[in-house]
C-alpha positions as a Python dict, from the first residue, in 0.01 Angstrom:
ca = {
    (1, 'M'): (0, 0, 0),
    (2, 'P'): (-24, 99, -365),
    (3, 'N'): (231, 58, -614),
    (4, 'L'): (343, 418, -733),
    (5, 'L'): (615, 291, -976),
    (6, 'S'): (355, 341, -1284),
    (7, 'S'): (251, 698, -1175),
    (8, 'F'): (617, 848, -1075),
    (9, 'S'): (727, 1100, -1338),
    (10, 'W'): (1027, 1319, -1312),
    (11, 'S'): (850, 1585, -1265),
    (12, 'D'): (738, 1516, -966),
    (13, 'A'): (1042, 1512, -820),
    (14, 'P'): (1148, 1819, -603),
    (15, 'H'): (1485, 1991, -672),
    (16, 'T'): (1650, 2056, -312),
    (17, 'P'): (1727, 2452, -246),
    (18, 'Y'): (1989, 2574, -80),
    (19, 'L'): (1930, 2479, 276),
    (20, 'D'): (2027, 2588, 622),
    (21, 'E'): (1808, 2316, 836),
    (22, 'L'): (1679, 1973, 667),
    (23, 'A'): (1359, 1894, 677),
    (24, 'D'): (1211, 1562, 838),
    (25, 'D'): (1256, 1396, 482),
    (26, 'Q'): (1565, 1489, 444),
    (27, 'R'): (1942, 1411, 570),
    (28, 'W'): (2325, 1486, 480),
    (29, 'S'): (2427, 1235, 191),
    (30, 'T'): (2552, 925, 342),
    (31, 'W'): (2816, 872, 24),
    (32, 'D'): (3114, 1005, 247),
    (33, 'S'): (2953, 807, 559),
    (34, 'V'): (2971, 445, 439),
    (35, 'E'): (3316, 251, 395),
    (36, 'R'): (3466, 235, 77),
    (37, 'L'): (3375, -133, 19),
    (38, 'C'): (2993, -37, 80),
    (39, 'R'): (3026, 187, -250),
    (40, 'G'): (2935, 56, -601),
    (41, 'P'): (3243, -60, -849),
    (42, 'Q'): (3387, 245, -1020),
    (43, 'P'): (3407, 390, -1264),
    (44, 'W'): (3100, 553, -1105),
    (45, 'P'): (2859, 648, -1338),
    (46, 'D'): (2826, 1002, -1459),
    (47, 'W'): (2490, 1042, -1335),
    (48, 'L'): (2633, 940, -973),
    (49, 'V'): (2611, 1236, -710),
    (50, 'T'): (2932, 1160, -486),
    (51, 'A'): (2989, 1563, -367),
    (52, 'A'): (2989, 1571, 22),
    (53, 'A'): (2761, 1868, 43),
    (54, 'A'): (2447, 1701, -100),
    (55, 'V'): (2147, 1636, 36),
    (56, 'D'): (1920, 1294, 24),
    (57, 'T'): (1558, 1412, -20),
    (58, 'D'): (1285, 1105, 19),
    (59, 'L'): (1030, 1162, -200),
    (60, 'G'): (809, 890, -134),
    (61, 'L'): (722, 528, -130),
    (62, 'L'): (747, 338, -462),
    (63, 'K'): (626, 19, -345),
    (64, 'S'): (594, -170, -31),
    (65, 'G'): (716, -509, -86),
    (66, 'K'): (680, -825, 158),
    (67, 'E'): (1043, -795, 278),
    (68, 'A'): (1105, -480, 194),
    (69, 'D'): (996, -90, 109),
    (70, 'V'): (1138, 72, -175),
    (71, 'S'): (1158, 479, -155),
    (72, 'L'): (1273, 701, -448),
    (73, 'L'): (1536, 950, -293),
    (74, 'E'): (1651, 1238, -436),
    (75, 'R'): (2071, 1299, -391),
    (76, 'A'): (2142, 1673, -438),
    (77, 'V'): (2348, 1956, -446),
    (78, 'P'): (2193, 2262, -256),
    (79, 'G'): (2188, 2580, -482),
    (80, 'D'): (2308, 2355, -783),
    (81, 'P'): (1992, 2169, -1010),
    (82, 'S'): (2267, 2026, -1239),
    (83, 'R'): (2413, 1805, -971),
    (84, 'S'): (2119, 1564, -889),
    (85, 'C'): (1995, 1223, -943),
    (86, 'V'): (1698, 997, -842),
    (87, 'M'): (1759, 662, -694),
    (88, 'A'): (1595, 352, -542),
    (89, 'A'): (1621, 304, -213),
    (90, 'E'): (1549, -25, -112),
    (91, 'R'): (1478, -31, 276),
    (92, 'Y'): (1454, -432, 468),
    (93, 'R'): (1230, -496, 740),
    (94, 'S'): (1336, -657, 1048),
    (95, 'S'): (1232, -1028, 1039),
    (96, 'E'): (927, -967, 1272),
    (97, 'R'): (826, -682, 1033),
    (98, 'R'): (831, -908, 715),
    (99, 'L'): (500, -1025, 563),
    (100, 'F'): (694, -1344, 371),
    (101, 'H'): (995, -1545, 468),
    (102, 'R'): (1187, -1672, 197),
    (103, 'D'): (1238, -2051, 128),
    (104, 'T'): (1530, -2129, 333),
    (105, 'G'): (1631, -2377, 41),
    (106, 'Y'): (1777, -2015, -111),
    (107, 'T'): (2057, -2043, 183),
    (108, 'E'): (2139, -2384, 158),
    (109, 'G'): (2550, -2381, 126),
    (110, 'R'): (2559, -2019, 278),
    (111, 'R'): (2772, -1995, 576),
    (112, 'V'): (2785, -1772, 878),
    (113, 'R'): (3111, -1745, 1000),
    (114, 'N'): (3037, -1650, 1352),
    (115, 'S'): (2859, -1914, 1570),
    (116, 'R'): (2727, -1665, 1805),
    (117, 'D'): (2540, -1532, 1526),
    (118, 'T'): (2405, -1840, 1396),
    (119, 'R'): (2312, -1899, 1735),
    (120, 'A'): (2115, -1597, 1761),
    (121, 'M'): (1920, -1606, 1477),
    (122, 'A'): (1769, -1969, 1586),
    (123, 'R'): (1663, -1826, 1901),
    (124, 'K'): (1496, -1575, 1722),
    (125, 'S'): (1636, -1309, 1968),
    (126, 'G'): (1618, -903, 1922),
    (127, 'Y'): (2007, -896, 1813),
    (128, 'G'): (1913, -1228, 1591),
    (129, 'R'): (1658, -1074, 1363),
    (130, 'G'): (1830, -757, 1329),
    (131, 'F'): (2145, -970, 1223),
    (132, 'E'): (1936, -1194, 972),
    (133, 'S'): (1777, -890, 829),
    (134, 'G'): (2111, -752, 734),
    (135, 'L'): (2228, -1087, 593),
    (136, 'W'): (1967, -1041, 307),
    (137, 'A'): (2073, -693, 274),
    (138, 'H'): (2409, -748, 227),
    (139, 'A'): (2342, -1072, 1),
    (140, 'E'): (2127, -808, -249),
    (141, 'W'): (2443, -613, -261),
    (142, 'A'): (2702, -857, -289),
    (143, 'A'): (2518, -1017, -566),
    (144, 'L'): (2416, -656, -781),
    (145, 'V'): (2794, -567, -742),
    (146, 'T'): (2898, -909, -889),
    (147, 'L'): (2633, -894, -1147),
    (148, 'Y'): (2693, -573, -1231),
    (149, 'A'): (3083, -598, -1289),
    (150, 'A'): (3044, -921, -1484),
    (151, 'G'): (2788, -691, -1786),
    (152, 'V'): (2449, -866, -1600),
    (153, 'P'): (2192, -568, -1682),
    (154, 'V'): (2083, -516, -1332),
    (155, 'P'): (2086, -158, -1140),
    (156, 'Y'): (2362, -5, -1058),
    (157, 'P'): (2451, -32, -704),
    (158, 'V'): (2526, 329, -524),
    (159, 'Q'): (2587, 153, -182),
    (160, 'I'): (2478, 0, 159),
    (161, 'D'): (2443, 128, 471),
    (162, 'G'): (2320, -126, 734),
    (163, 'T'): (2006, -247, 584),
    (164, 'E'): (1931, 45, 356),
    (165, 'I'): (2061, -29, -18),
    (166, 'L'): (2062, 277, -282),
    (167, 'M'): (2076, 186, -669),
    (168, 'E'): (1978, 323, -986),
    (169, 'F'): (1635, 403, -1054),
    (170, 'I'): (1537, 244, -1368),
    (171, 'A'): (1352, 480, -1524),
    (172, 'D'): (1157, 489, -1878),
    (173, 'G'): (1162, 815, -2034),
    (174, 'D'): (960, 1024, -1755),
    (175, 'A'): (830, 737, -1528),
    (176, 'A'): (915, 452, -1377),
    (177, 'A'): (1036, 161, -1613),
    (178, 'P'): (746, -142, -1633),
    (179, 'R'): (759, -456, -1509),
    (180, 'L'): (800, -730, -1843),
    (181, 'H'): (469, -875, -1763),
    (182, 'Q'): (318, -526, -1819),
    (183, 'T'): (434, -487, -2164),
    (184, 'R'): (332, -587, -2533),
    (185, 'P'): (639, -579, -2702),
    (186, 'S'): (650, -616, -3120),
    (187, 'P'): (757, -959, -3243),
    (188, 'S'): (1137, -792, -3331),
    (189, 'Q'): (1138, -688, -2970),
    (190, 'L'): (1032, -975, -2801),
    (191, 'Q'): (1318, -1140, -2989),
    (192, 'S'): (1568, -885, -2884),
    (193, 'L'): (1440, -929, -2546),
    (194, 'F'): (1455, -1279, -2491),
    (195, 'A'): (1810, -1254, -2653),
    (196, 'Q'): (1896, -1017, -2381),
    (197, 'L'): (1740, -1292, -2131),
    (198, 'L'): (1931, -1569, -2224),
    (199, 'T'): (2261, -1389, -2278),
    (200, 'A'): (2257, -1280, -1933),
    (201, 'M'): (2139, -1634, -1758),
    (202, 'Q'): (2401, -1765, -1988),
    (203, 'T'): (2657, -1484, -1760),
    (204, 'M'): (2529, -1615, -1486),
    (205, 'A'): (2582, -1949, -1506),
    (206, 'R'): (2920, -1909, -1623),
    (207, 'L'): (3006, -1757, -1260),
    (208, 'G'): (2802, -2080, -1116),
    (209, 'L'): (2486, -1850, -1005),
    (210, 'V'): (2125, -1886, -1060),
    (211, 'H'): (1873, -1626, -995),
    (212, 'G'): (1648, -1881, -802),
    (213, 'D'): (1314, -1603, -843),
    (214, 'L'): (1323, -1480, -1242),
    (215, 'S'): (972, -1404, -1374),
    (216, 'P'): (818, -1173, -1568),
    (217, 'Y'): (745, -980, -1256),
    (218, 'N'): (1117, -892, -1137),
    (219, 'T'): (1238, -801, -1531),
    (220, 'L'): (1194, -476, -1630),
    (221, 'V'): (1190, -289, -1952),
    (222, 'T'): (1283, 32, -2073),
    (223, 'G'): (1269, 153, -2436),
    (224, 'L'): (986, 37, -2555),
    (225, 'D'): (952, 313, -2795),
    (226, 'D'): (1291, 167, -2963),
    (227, 'V'): (1363, -85, -3192),
    (228, 'E'): (1558, -258, -2943),
    (229, 'P'): (1428, -215, -2584),
    (230, 'R'): (1631, -292, -2261),
    (231, 'L'): (1572, -564, -1994),
    (232, 'V'): (1671, -517, -1657),
    (233, 'I'): (1656, -811, -1408),
    (234, 'I'): (1601, -709, -1009),
    (235, 'D'): (1542, -843, -662),
    (236, 'V'): (1837, -1094, -666),
    (237, 'P'): (1912, -1111, -275),
    (238, 'Q'): (1814, -1522, -334),
    (239, 'L'): (2059, -1577, -578),
    (240, 'V'): (2176, -1923, -543),
    (241, 'D'): (2586, -2084, -630),
    (242, 'L'): (2541, -2384, -861),
    (243, 'A'): (2776, -2580, -713),
    (244, 'S'): (2707, -2550, -317),
    (245, 'N'): (2319, -2538, -326),
    (246, 'P'): (2145, -2835, -370),
    (247, 'Y'): (1829, -2705, -480),
    (248, 'A'): (2023, -2465, -763),
    (249, 'Y'): (1906, -2680, -1069),
    (250, 'E'): (1563, -2677, -970),
    (251, 'Y'): (1531, -2302, -936),
    (252, 'L'): (1725, -2280, -1275),
    (253, 'H'): (1464, -2511, -1408),
    (254, 'R'): (1204, -2304, -1253),
    (255, 'D'): (1319, -1990, -1399),
    (256, 'C'): (1374, -2119, -1728),
    (257, 'T'): (1000, -2228, -1751),
    (258, 'N'): (869, -1922, -1605),
    (259, 'M'): (1028, -1695, -1866),
    (260, 'A'): (970, -1946, -2136),
    (261, 'A'): (568, -1967, -2037),
    (262, 'W'): (541, -1572, -2076),
    (263, 'F'): (738, -1523, -2379),
    (264, 'T'): (541, -1827, -2519),
    (265, 'R'): (208, -1627, -2441),
    (266, 'T'): (340, -1313, -2563),
    (267, 'G'): (396, -1469, -2901),
    (268, 'L'): (718, -1602, -2944),
    (269, 'E'): (771, -1977, -2921),
    (270, 'V'): (1046, -2091, -2647),
    (271, 'D'): (1074, -2390, -2482),
    (272, 'G'): (1172, -2373, -2131),
    (273, 'D'): (1391, -2722, -2119),
    (274, 'D'): (1574, -2560, -2438),
    (275, 'V'): (1649, -2269, -2262),
    (276, 'L'): (1770, -2445, -1940),
    (277, 'A'): (2030, -2644, -2165),
    (278, 'Q'): (2153, -2359, -2323),
    (279, 'V'): (2213, -2202, -1996),
    (280, 'L'): (2372, -2499, -1860),
    (281, 'A'): (2594, -2531, -2132),
    (282, 'H'): (2770, -2208, -2008),
    (283, 'A'): (2781, -2322, -1671),
    (284, 'W'): (3145, -2308, -1524),
}
């Protein structure tokens, strides 16, 4: 499935007209139907539409991943173009439809409270596979909420409903923001992006957390036409705990060396071991 992130433009998004009936790609907003704890942290951003009269319109697939698909979704009040926002909708697949299963090392130290659920996952029953998919979705939701509240640059988590997470769509002007590996920043922009990255990793370390799969492929960049572009970290369901996960240090070292290698190739000399030391200095 082609990745449409680079080709999407705001002009492609239709504004929802006044509707007597919903089309096949539409539904009434699910904002009011989810529990309060399943909504993003307050204060809610100004761009977010929370009106009960809003309609969600699926604008098409952004990318098809190994574990989840991400689509664009417009939430708008019919007949009021000023009350509209476009979000990313990440929908986790059930276990049997995944193309990839994350290393079980990521889940070391995590606990499933209900022993029935643990047994169901071990048996690979239909219920167990569905429960496991929900675990990954809720792990990403919890990680986004925690990181956003701490000031780590991640997309704003709008809501979770089952295995669907709605979050801020990171745009760069009229198009989707590129991934870091697709960019060629100036020397001064590289300095700024690295400083943002280091601050984000140090903030996570103070929380006792490690991204675990950090690379130029799951970081986005906005504002490359500006002096100081903005770095945004994505893909966080595998977030690991420094204290309870025996592989956390190994994952952190890999995160540091992966990012250092890209910055060095792009023109800013960065040593992965030095980054590791600077991050660990902020742990706890």
